[in-house]
Amino acid sequence: MSDQIIIFDTTLRDGEQALTSSLSVNEKMQIALALERLGVDVMEVGFPVSSPGDFKSVQMIAKQIKDSKVCALARALKNDIDAAGQALKVANEFRIHTFISTSKIHIEHKLRSDFDSVLKKAVSSIQHARKYTDDVEFSCEDAGRTPIDNLCRMVESAISAGAKTINIPDTVGYTVPDEYSMIIQNLFNRVPNIDNAIISVHCHNDLGLAVANSLSAIQSGARQIECTMNGIGERAGNCSLEEIAMVLKNKENSLGFLTNIKSKEIHRTSQIVSQLCDMPVQPNKAIVGANAFSHSSGIHQDGILKGKNTYEIITPESVGLNKNNLNLTSRSGRHVIKHRLTEMGYTEDDYNLEDIYQKFIDLADIKGQVYDYDLEALVFHDNMHSEVAEPYKFDTLSVMTESDERTKATVNLTVTRAGNESNDKISQTATGDGPVNAVFECMKQACGYEFEIDYYNVTTKRKGISTYNQVNIIVNYHGRKLYGTGLSLDVVNASVLSMVQVMNSIYLLQKIYELRKGKYIFRCA
């Protein structure tokens, strides 16, 4: 029988501390609702005494959230605890989480006090918090560097004072799994009233061991893990919620632990937190990174096609993704090319696999990654010798900000189509909220294609003494994802170039559709 592990999420408290700017009340509410859908047992949503804005957001979330317990943080000070109690009292159920430092380093240098005085403050704060609720959590800040004798005294006194949950934070990410596990074991062996409280762990990732330390702690008796979505938090971050949740889910039979986390909500929640906090998830991040279920090696791709568990220990569907992603690169093999073309509706009668593969390798060496529309172009290359592969070319651009702060842009293009004796010149003017928005409107009107921009990103690249802007966009055209890249000293020019690439891809898709004559049903207007 599996033991239940309480998931205590602190994305909106410890996680927000790591942001360059505070979240708005509405943004915090969006994240709280996402965490509730995810199934977290307790969510720590703020530090009410810190500001009127934080007090208001804690209060609003406490009113709204019903399926998770709402918690607020308070130092071991009466005013802090009163603010938490007042903000939380509108909730059906709530927890007050109070803390004080217990390590010698913190007591001497931060608190400028002694352990006995700190112990008295801890007991007093817990007793005061109990006036608002029976559900009080107490944290021994910097427990990882606290002498074990002092830690045992503090934990025993905190439980006697009425704390129902005792948190043992590795506040600075100091310990390794064996050390941290031994701290938890010592508490269970030496604290006589330990069974009267839930032992919680809060691990930071300064040495990259937050998840490993949390796992070692629950194997030694802890039953609550404090964590954040995407692992955000102070410095190197906290224990990553999605990682520890999927470890426990994947290893339930051997470890014997389960959680209430609805794993299919993980990807969605990760995206919400990433976007609202303006903290991109690194591509190779476990569970939620863009590459977590991507395969580029031909050997790996072949294995995945034959059996997903050859190279995936969890499925993308289990965390809310539709499927894994087989990237088409020069490392891909013939089997992946055939598989992708079959998914797109082609049969082996439509192409010669060996010819397509050789053309694919040449293209992949140039582009790095090949997309579906590139494959279609290769299939129809011989049939399209009379067509112009890239009819749209960028000529000039002018941008002017008007008095009402709207921006007017004019883009001049040259259009070359098969059968034309001369090139067509197009000049299109449009307005928008800023220069990039205005030029995108110009481009859409110039080509007449209906599409939406799903992704826009700017990175800088140095070439000698110059700094270039690279704009990458992803466009949704009738259900198809098309990619564009532009490079220029000017970011607006780079944006236009990325759009030209997309427009040429759409033109190519339309020609492919015409040549297929309906055999392959492409969703084209």
Coordinates of C-alpha atoms in Angstrom, one line a residue:
M1 CA 0.0 0.0 0.0
S2 CA 1.3 3.4 -1.0
D3 CA 1.9 6.3 1.4
Q4 CA 0.4 9.7 0.6
I5 CA 2.8 12.5 0.1
I6 CA 1.4 16.0 0.6
I7 CA 2.4 18.4 -2.1
F8 CA 2.9 21.9 -0.7
D9 CA 3.4 24.4 -3.6
T10 CA 5.2 27.7 -2.9
T11 CA 5.3 29.0 -6.5
L12 CA 3.4 32.2 -5.5
R13 CA 5.6 32.9 -2.5
D14 CA 9.1 31.5 -2.8
G15 CA 8.8 31.4 -6.6
E16 CA 7.7 35.0 -6.9
Q17 CA 10.6 36.2 -4.8
A18 CA 12.9 35.2 -7.7
L19 CA 11.1 37.4 -10.3
T20 CA 12.4 40.8 -11.5
S21 CA 9.0 42.3 -10.9
S22 CA 6.0 41.3 -8.8
L23 CA 3.0 39.6 -10.3
S24 CA -0.3 41.4 -10.4
V25 CA -3.3 40.2 -8.3
N26 CA -5.0 38.8 -11.5
E27 CA -1.8 37.0 -12.6
K28 CA -1.5 35.4 -9.1
M29 CA -5.1 34.3 -9.3
Q30 CA -4.5 32.7 -12.7
I31 CA -1.6 30.7 -11.3
A32 CA -3.5 29.8 -8.2
L33 CA -6.4 28.4 -10.2
A34 CA -4.0 26.4 -12.4
L35 CA -2.4 25.0 -9.3
E36 CA -5.8 24.0 -7.9
R37 CA -6.6 22.2 -11.2
L38 CA -3.2 20.5 -10.9
G39 CA -4.2 19.1 -7.5
V40 CA -1.7 20.6 -5.1
D41 CA -2.7 19.9 -1.5
V42 CA -1.5 23.2 0.0
M43 CA -0.5 26.4 -1.8
E44 CA 1.5 29.1 -0.1
V45 CA 0.3 32.2 -1.9
G46 CA 2.2 35.1 -0.3
F47 CA 3.6 37.0 2.6
P48 CA 0.7 39.3 3.6
V49 CA 2.7 41.7 5.9
S50 CA 5.2 42.5 3.2
S51 CA 2.9 44.9 1.2
P52 CA -0.8 45.9 0.8
G53 CA -0.7 44.3 -2.6
D54 CA 0.5 41.0 -1.3
F55 CA -2.2 41.1 1.5
K56 CA -4.9 41.7 -1.1
S57 CA -3.8 38.9 -3.4
V58 CA -3.6 36.4 -0.5
Q59 CA -7.1 37.5 0.6
M60 CA -8.6 37.2 -3.0
I61 CA -7.0 33.8 -3.6
A62 CA -8.2 32.6 -0.2
K63 CA -11.8 33.5 -1.1
Q64 CA -11.6 31.8 -4.5
I65 CA -9.7 28.5 -3.9
K66 CA -11.8 25.6 -2.6
D67 CA -10.0 22.4 -3.5
S68 CA -6.5 23.2 -2.1
K69 CA -5.7 24.6 1.3
V70 CA -4.4 28.1 1.2
C71 CA -1.4 29.1 3.2
A72 CA 0.5 32.4 4.0
L73 CA 3.9 33.0 5.4
A74 CA 4.8 35.0 8.5
R75 CA 8.0 35.6 10.4
A76 CA 8.0 34.7 14.1
L77 CA 6.5 38.1 14.8
K78 CA 3.0 39.0 16.1
N79 CA 2.4 41.6 13.4
D80 CA 3.3 39.1 10.6
I81 CA 1.0 36.5 12.1
D82 CA -1.9 38.9 12.5
A83 CA -1.6 40.0 8.9
A84 CA -1.6 36.4 7.7
G85 CA -4.6 35.5 9.9
Q86 CA -6.6 38.5 8.7
A87 CA -5.8 37.9 5.0
L88 CA -6.7 34.2 5.3
K89 CA -9.8 34.3 7.5
V90 CA -12.1 34.4 4.4
A91 CA -11.0 30.9 3.4
N92 CA -12.9 27.7 4.3
E93 CA -9.6 26.1 5.4
F94 CA -6.2 27.8 5.8
R95 CA -2.7 27.4 7.2
I96 CA -0.4 29.9 8.8
H97 CA 3.3 29.1 8.1
T98 CA 5.7 30.8 10.6
F99 CA 9.5 30.5 10.7
I100 CA 12.7 31.6 12.4
S101 CA 16.4 30.8 11.7
T102 CA 17.9 28.0 13.7
S103 CA 21.5 27.7 12.4
K104 CA 24.4 29.3 14.3
I105 CA 25.3 31.3 11.2
H106 CA 21.9 32.9 10.9
I107 CA 21.3 33.3 14.7
E108 CA 24.7 35.1 15.2
H109 CA 24.9 37.2 12.0
K110 CA 21.3 37.7 10.9
L111 CA 19.3 37.7 14.2
R112 CA 22.2 38.8 16.4
S113 CA 20.7 36.6 19.2
D114 CA 21.2 33.2 20.9
F115 CA 19.5 29.9 20.5
D116 CA 17.5 30.0 23.7
S117 CA 16.0 33.4 22.7
V118 CA 15.2 32.1 19.3
L119 CA 13.5 29.0 20.8
K120 CA 11.3 31.2 23.0
K121 CA 10.3 33.3 19.9
A122 CA 9.4 30.2 17.9
V123 CA 7.2 28.8 20.7
S124 CA 5.5 32.2 21.2
S125 CA 4.8 32.7 17.5
I126 CA 3.3 29.2 17.1
Q127 CA 1.0 29.8 20.1
H128 CA -0.1 33.1 18.7
A129 CA -0.8 31.6 15.2
R130 CA -3.0 29.0 17.0
K131 CA -5.4 31.7 17.9
Y132 CA -6.3 31.9 14.2
T133 CA -6.1 28.3 13.2
D134 CA -5.3 24.8 14.4
D135 CA -3.3 24.3 11.2
V136 CA 0.1 25.9 12.0
E137 CA 3.3 25.0 10.2
F138 CA 6.7 26.0 11.6
S139 CA 9.9 26.1 9.7
C140 CA 13.5 25.9 11.1
E141 CA 15.2 28.2 8.6
D142 CA 18.6 26.9 7.5
A143 CA 17.9 23.6 9.2
G144 CA 20.5 22.0 6.9
R145 CA 23.3 23.8 8.8
T146 CA 21.7 23.7 12.2
P147 CA 23.5 21.5 14.9
I148 CA 21.4 18.3 15.3
D149 CA 21.0 18.8 19.1
N150 CA 19.6 22.3 18.6
L151 CA 17.3 21.1 15.8
C152 CA 15.9 18.3 17.9
R153 CA 15.2 20.7 20.7
M154 CA 13.5 23.2 18.4
V155 CA 11.3 20.6 16.7
E156 CA 10.2 19.1 20.0
S157 CA 9.3 22.5 21.4
A158 CA 7.5 23.5 18.2
I159 CA 5.3 20.4 18.3
S160 CA 4.6 20.9 22.0
A161 CA 3.5 24.5 21.2
G162 CA 0.9 23.2 18.7
A163 CA 2.6 23.1 15.3
K164 CA 1.0 20.4 13.2
T165 CA 3.6 20.5 10.4
I166 CA 7.3 20.9 11.0
N167 CA 9.4 22.0 8.0
I168 CA 13.1 21.2 7.8
P169 CA 14.4 23.5 5.1
D170 CA 17.7 23.1 3.3
T171 CA 17.5 26.8 2.8
V172 CA 20.8 27.3 1.0
G173 CA 21.0 24.0 -0.8
Y174 CA 23.9 22.9 1.4
T175 CA 23.3 19.2 1.9
V176 CA 23.6 16.1 -0.2
P177 CA 21.0 13.3 -0.1
D178 CA 22.8 11.1 2.6
E179 CA 23.3 14.1 4.9
Y180 CA 19.7 15.3 4.5
S181 CA 18.3 11.8 5.0
M182 CA 20.3 11.5 8.2
I183 CA 18.9 14.7 9.6
I184 CA 15.4 13.4 9.1
Q185 CA 16.2 10.0 10.6
N186 CA 17.8 11.7 13.6
L187 CA 14.6 13.7 14.2
F188 CA 12.5 10.5 14.1
N189 CA 14.9 8.7 16.4
R190 CA 15.4 11.5 19.0
V191 CA 12.3 13.7 19.2
P192 CA 9.8 12.0 21.5
N193 CA 6.7 13.7 20.2
I194 CA 7.6 13.5 16.5
D195 CA 4.5 11.4 15.7
N196 CA 2.3 14.3 16.6
A197 CA 3.3 16.3 13.5
I198 CA 3.9 15.9 9.7
I199 CA 7.6 16.4 8.8
S200 CA 8.0 18.6 5.7
V201 CA 11.0 19.3 3.6
H202 CA 11.8 22.4 1.6
C203 CA 15.0 22.0 -0.5
H204 CA 16.8 24.6 -2.6
N205 CA 18.7 23.7 -5.8
D206 CA 22.1 25.5 -5.3
L207 CA 23.9 22.3 -5.9
G208 CA 21.3 20.8 -8.2
L209 CA 20.1 18.4 -5.6
A210 CA 16.7 19.7 -4.5
V211 CA 14.7 16.9 -6.0
A212 CA 17.2 14.2 -4.9
N213 CA 17.3 15.6 -1.3
S214 CA 13.5 15.8 -1.1
L215 CA 13.3 12.2 -2.3
S216 CA 15.8 11.0 0.3
A217 CA 13.8 12.8 3.0
I218 CA 10.5 11.1 2.3
Q219 CA 12.3 7.8 2.2
S220 CA 13.4 8.6 5.7
G221 CA 9.9 9.5 7.0
A222 CA 9.0 13.0 5.8
R223 CA 5.5 13.2 4.3
Q224 CA 5.3 16.7 2.9
I225 CA 7.4 18.1 0.0
E226 CA 7.5 21.9 -0.6
C227 CA 8.2 22.7 -4.2
T228 CA 7.5 25.1 -7.1
M229 CA 6.3 24.8 -10.6
N230 CA 9.3 24.7 -13.1
G231 CA 11.5 24.8 -10.0
I232 CA 11.5 28.6 -9.8
G233 CA 12.6 30.3 -6.6
E234 CA 15.5 32.1 -4.9
R235 CA 18.9 31.8 -6.5
A236 CA 19.0 28.4 -8.3
G237 CA 15.4 27.7 -7.4
N238 CA 13.5 25.1 -5.4
C239 CA 12.6 21.5 -5.7
S240 CA 10.7 21.2 -9.0
L241 CA 7.1 20.1 -8.5
E242 CA 6.8 18.4 -11.9
E243 CA 10.0 16.5 -11.4
I244 CA 9.3 15.1 -7.9
A245 CA 5.6 14.4 -8.9
M246 CA 6.6 12.3 -11.9
V247 CA 9.4 10.5 -10.0
L248 CA 6.8 9.4 -7.4
K249 CA 4.3 8.5 -10.1
N250 CA 6.8 6.6 -12.3
K251 CA 8.3 4.8 -9.3
E252 CA 5.2 4.2 -7.2
N253 CA 5.5 0.4 -7.3
S254 CA 9.1 0.5 -6.0
L255 CA 9.1 3.6 -3.7
G256 CA 5.5 3.2 -2.4
F257 CA 4.5 6.8 -2.5
L258 CA 1.6 8.6 -4.3
T259 CA 0.3 12.2 -4.6
N260 CA -2.9 13.9 -5.6
I261 CA -1.2 15.6 -8.6
K262 CA -3.2 15.3 -11.8
S263 CA -0.2 14.8 -14.1
K264 CA -2.0 15.6 -17.3
E265 CA -2.2 19.2 -16.0
I266 CA 1.5 19.5 -15.6
H267 CA 2.4 20.9 -19.1
R268 CA -0.4 23.4 -19.1
T269 CA 0.4 24.7 -15.6
S270 CA 4.1 24.9 -16.5
Q271 CA 3.3 27.1 -19.5
I272 CA 1.0 29.4 -17.5
V273 CA 3.7 29.9 -14.8
S274 CA 6.4 30.4 -17.4
Q275 CA 4.4 33.0 -19.4
L276 CA 3.0 35.0 -16.5
C277 CA 6.3 35.0 -14.6
D278 CA 8.3 35.8 -17.8
M279 CA 10.7 32.9 -17.0
P280 CA 11.3 30.7 -20.0
V281 CA 11.7 27.0 -19.4
Q282 CA 15.1 25.8 -20.6
P283 CA 14.7 23.4 -23.6
N284 CA 16.4 20.5 -21.8
K285 CA 14.4 20.9 -18.6
A286 CA 13.1 17.5 -17.3
I287 CA 9.4 16.8 -17.8
V288 CA 8.4 20.3 -19.2
G289 CA 11.3 21.4 -21.4
A290 CA 10.7 21.7 -25.2
N291 CA 13.2 18.8 -25.8
A292 CA 11.9 16.5 -23.0
F293 CA 10.0 14.4 -25.5
S294 CA 12.0 15.3 -28.6
H295 CA 14.2 12.8 -30.4
S296 CA 16.8 13.7 -33.0
S297 CA 19.1 10.7 -33.2
G298 CA 18.1 8.3 -36.0
I299 CA 18.7 5.3 -33.7
H300 CA 16.4 6.8 -31.0
Q301 CA 13.8 7.7 -33.6
D302 CA 13.8 4.2 -35.0
G303 CA 13.4 2.8 -31.4
I304 CA 10.5 5.2 -30.6
L305 CA 8.6 4.2 -33.8
K306 CA 9.0 0.5 -32.9
G307 CA 8.1 1.0 -29.2
K308 CA 7.8 4.2 -27.2
N309 CA 9.3 2.7 -24.1
T310 CA 12.6 2.1 -25.8
Y311 CA 13.7 5.7 -25.2
E312 CA 10.8 7.2 -23.1
I313 CA 10.2 6.2 -19.4
I314 CA 7.1 8.4 -19.2
T315 CA 4.8 9.3 -22.1
P316 CA 4.2 12.9 -23.2
E317 CA 0.5 12.2 -22.9
S318 CA 0.9 11.6 -19.1
V319 CA 2.0 15.2 -18.6
G320 CA -0.6 16.7 -21.0
L321 CA 1.2 16.7 -24.3
N322 CA -0.3 15.1 -27.4
K323 CA 2.7 13.2 -28.6
N324 CA 6.5 13.1 -28.7
N325 CA 8.4 15.1 -31.3
L326 CA 10.7 13.4 -33.8
N327 CA 12.9 16.3 -35.0
L328 CA 13.9 16.0 -38.6
T329 CA 17.7 16.7 -38.7
S330 CA 20.7 15.3 -40.6
R331 CA 20.8 12.6 -37.9
S332 CA 17.3 11.3 -38.8
G333 CA 17.0 8.0 -40.8
R334 CA 14.9 6.9 -43.7
H335 CA 12.3 5.2 -41.4
V336 CA 11.4 8.6 -39.8
I337 CA 11.1 10.3 -43.2
K338 CA 8.7 7.6 -44.4
H339 CA 6.8 7.8 -41.1
R340 CA 6.3 11.5 -41.3
L341 CA 5.2 11.5 -45.0
T342 CA 2.7 8.7 -44.1
E343 CA 1.3 10.9 -41.3
M344 CA 0.9 13.7 -43.8
G345 CA -1.2 11.5 -46.1
Y346 CA 1.4 10.4 -48.7
T347 CA 1.8 6.8 -49.9
E348 CA 4.9 5.1 -51.2
D349 CA 3.6 5.6 -54.7
D350 CA 4.0 9.3 -54.4
Y351 CA 7.8 9.4 -54.0
N352 CA 11.0 7.4 -54.2
L353 CA 12.3 7.1 -50.6
E354 CA 15.9 6.9 -51.5
D355 CA 15.8 10.0 -53.7
I356 CA 13.8 11.9 -51.1
Y357 CA 16.3 10.9 -48.4
Q358 CA 19.3 12.1 -50.2
K359 CA 17.7 15.5 -50.9
F360 CA 16.6 15.6 -47.3
I361 CA 20.1 15.1 -46.0
D362 CA 21.4 17.9 -48.2
L363 CA 18.7 20.3 -47.0
A364 CA 19.1 19.3 -43.4
D365 CA 22.8 20.1 -43.6
I366 CA 21.9 23.6 -44.7
K367 CA 18.9 24.3 -42.5
G368 CA 19.7 22.3 -39.4
Q369 CA 16.1 21.3 -38.9
V370 CA 13.6 20.3 -41.7
Y371 CA 9.9 20.8 -41.3
D372 CA 6.9 19.1 -42.8
Y373 CA 6.5 21.7 -45.6
D374 CA 10.1 21.2 -46.5
L375 CA 9.5 17.5 -47.0
E376 CA 6.5 18.2 -49.2
A377 CA 8.6 20.5 -51.3
L378 CA 11.1 17.7 -51.8
V379 CA 8.3 15.3 -52.8
F380 CA 7.1 17.7 -55.5
H381 CA 10.5 19.2 -56.5
D382 CA 10.5 17.7 -59.9
N383 CA 6.9 18.7 -60.6
M384 CA 7.6 22.3 -59.6
H385 CA 10.5 23.2 -61.8
S386 CA 8.4 25.9 -63.5
E387 CA 7.4 27.5 -60.2
V388 CA 9.3 30.2 -58.4
A389 CA 10.2 28.7 -55.0
E390 CA 10.4 32.1 -53.2
P391 CA 8.2 34.5 -55.0
Y392 CA 8.2 37.2 -52.2
K393 CA 11.3 39.3 -51.8
F394 CA 11.7 42.2 -49.4
D395 CA 12.7 45.6 -50.9
T396 CA 12.3 48.5 -48.5
L397 CA 10.6 49.5 -45.3
S398 CA 9.6 52.8 -43.6
V399 CA 8.1 53.2 -40.1
M400 CA 6.6 56.3 -38.5
T401 CA 5.1 56.8 -35.1
E402 CA 1.9 58.9 -35.2
S403 CA 0.7 61.4 -32.6
D404 CA -1.7 59.0 -31.0
E405 CA 1.2 56.6 -30.4
R406 CA 0.0 54.3 -33.2
T407 CA 2.8 53.3 -35.6
K408 CA 2.4 53.5 -39.4
A409 CA 4.6 51.2 -41.5
T410 CA 5.0 50.8 -45.3
V411 CA 6.6 47.7 -46.7
N412 CA 7.6 47.4 -50.3
L413 CA 7.9 43.9 -51.8
T414 CA 8.8 42.3 -55.2
V415 CA 6.6 39.4 -56.2
T416 CA 7.8 37.0 -58.9
R417 CA 5.4 34.2 -60.1
A418 CA 5.8 31.6 -62.8
G419 CA 4.6 32.8 -66.2
N420 CA 5.0 36.5 -65.4
E421 CA 7.1 38.4 -67.9
S422 CA 7.9 41.0 -65.3
N423 CA 8.0 41.2 -61.5
D424 CA 5.1 42.8 -59.6
K425 CA 5.8 45.5 -57.1
I426 CA 3.6 45.7 -54.0
S427 CA 3.5 48.6 -51.5
Q428 CA 1.4 48.0 -48.4
T429 CA 0.7 50.4 -45.6
A430 CA -0.8 49.5 -42.2
T431 CA -0.9 50.7 -38.6
G432 CA -0.4 48.8 -35.4
D433 CA 0.6 49.0 -31.7
G434 CA 4.3 49.5 -32.3
P435 CA 6.5 49.0 -35.4
V436 CA 6.6 45.2 -35.3
N437 CA 2.9 44.9 -35.1
A438 CA 2.5 47.4 -37.9
V439 CA 4.8 45.6 -40.3
F440 CA 3.1 42.3 -39.6
E441 CA -0.2 43.9 -40.5
C442 CA 1.4 45.1 -43.7
M443 CA 2.7 41.7 -44.6
K444 CA -0.7 40.0 -44.0
Q445 CA -2.5 42.5 -46.2
A446 CA 0.1 42.3 -48.9
C447 CA -0.1 38.5 -49.3
G448 CA -3.8 38.0 -48.4
Y449 CA -3.1 34.9 -46.4
E450 CA -5.1 34.2 -43.2
F451 CA -2.7 33.2 -40.4
E452 CA -2.0 33.8 -36.7
I453 CA 1.4 34.4 -35.1
D454 CA 1.8 31.9 -32.2
Y455 CA 5.3 32.7 -31.3
Y456 CA 7.7 35.6 -31.6
N457 CA 11.2 35.7 -30.2
V458 CA 14.2 38.0 -30.6
T459 CA 17.8 37.0 -29.8
T460 CA 21.0 38.9 -30.5
K461 CA 24.1 37.6 -32.3
R462 CA 27.5 39.3 -32.5
K463 CA 29.4 39.4 -35.7
G464 CA 32.7 41.3 -35.2
I465 CA 31.8 44.7 -33.8
S466 CA 28.2 44.5 -34.9
T467 CA 25.2 43.1 -33.0
Y468 CA 22.5 41.4 -35.2
N469 CA 18.9 40.7 -34.2
Q470 CA 17.5 37.3 -35.1
V471 CA 13.7 37.1 -35.1
N472 CA 12.1 33.6 -35.0
I473 CA 8.4 33.3 -35.5
I474 CA 5.9 30.4 -35.6
V475 CA 2.8 31.0 -37.6
N476 CA -0.5 28.9 -37.5
Y477 CA -1.9 28.7 -41.0
H478 CA -5.1 26.6 -41.1
G479 CA -3.7 24.2 -38.5
R480 CA -0.2 24.0 -40.0
K481 CA 2.8 25.4 -38.1
L482 CA 5.2 27.4 -40.3
Y483 CA 8.5 28.8 -39.2
G484 CA 10.3 31.9 -40.2
T485 CA 13.7 33.4 -39.3
G486 CA 15.1 36.8 -40.1
L487 CA 18.5 38.3 -39.3
S488 CA 19.3 42.0 -39.5
L489 CA 21.0 44.8 -37.6
D490 CA 17.5 46.3 -37.1
V491 CA 14.9 44.2 -35.3
V492 CA 12.0 45.5 -37.4
N493 CA 13.8 44.5 -40.6
A494 CA 14.5 41.1 -39.1
S495 CA 10.8 40.8 -38.4
V496 CA 9.9 41.5 -42.0
L497 CA 12.5 39.0 -43.3
S498 CA 11.0 36.3 -41.0
M499 CA 7.5 37.0 -42.3
V500 CA 8.8 36.9 -46.0
Q501 CA 10.0 33.4 -45.2
V502 CA 6.6 32.4 -43.9
M503 CA 4.8 33.9 -46.9
N504 CA 7.0 31.9 -49.3
S505 CA 6.3 28.7 -47.3
I506 CA 2.5 29.4 -47.5
Y507 CA 2.8 30.0 -51.3
L508 CA 4.7 26.7 -51.6
L509 CA 2.0 24.8 -49.6
Q510 CA -0.7 26.2 -51.9
K511 CA 1.1 25.0 -55.0
I512 CA 1.6 21.6 -53.5
Y513 CA -2.1 21.4 -52.8
E514 CA -2.9 22.3 -56.3
L515 CA -0.5 19.7 -57.7
R516 CA -2.0 17.0 -55.4
K517 CA -5.4 17.9 -56.9
G518 CA -7.2 17.0 -53.7
K519 CA -5.5 13.6 -53.2
Y520 CA -3.9 15.0 -50.1
I521 CA -6.5 17.1 -48.3
F522 CA -4.6 20.1 -47.0
R523 CA -6.6 22.5 -45.0
C524 CA -6.2 25.5 -47.2
A525 CA -8.7 28.4 -47.6

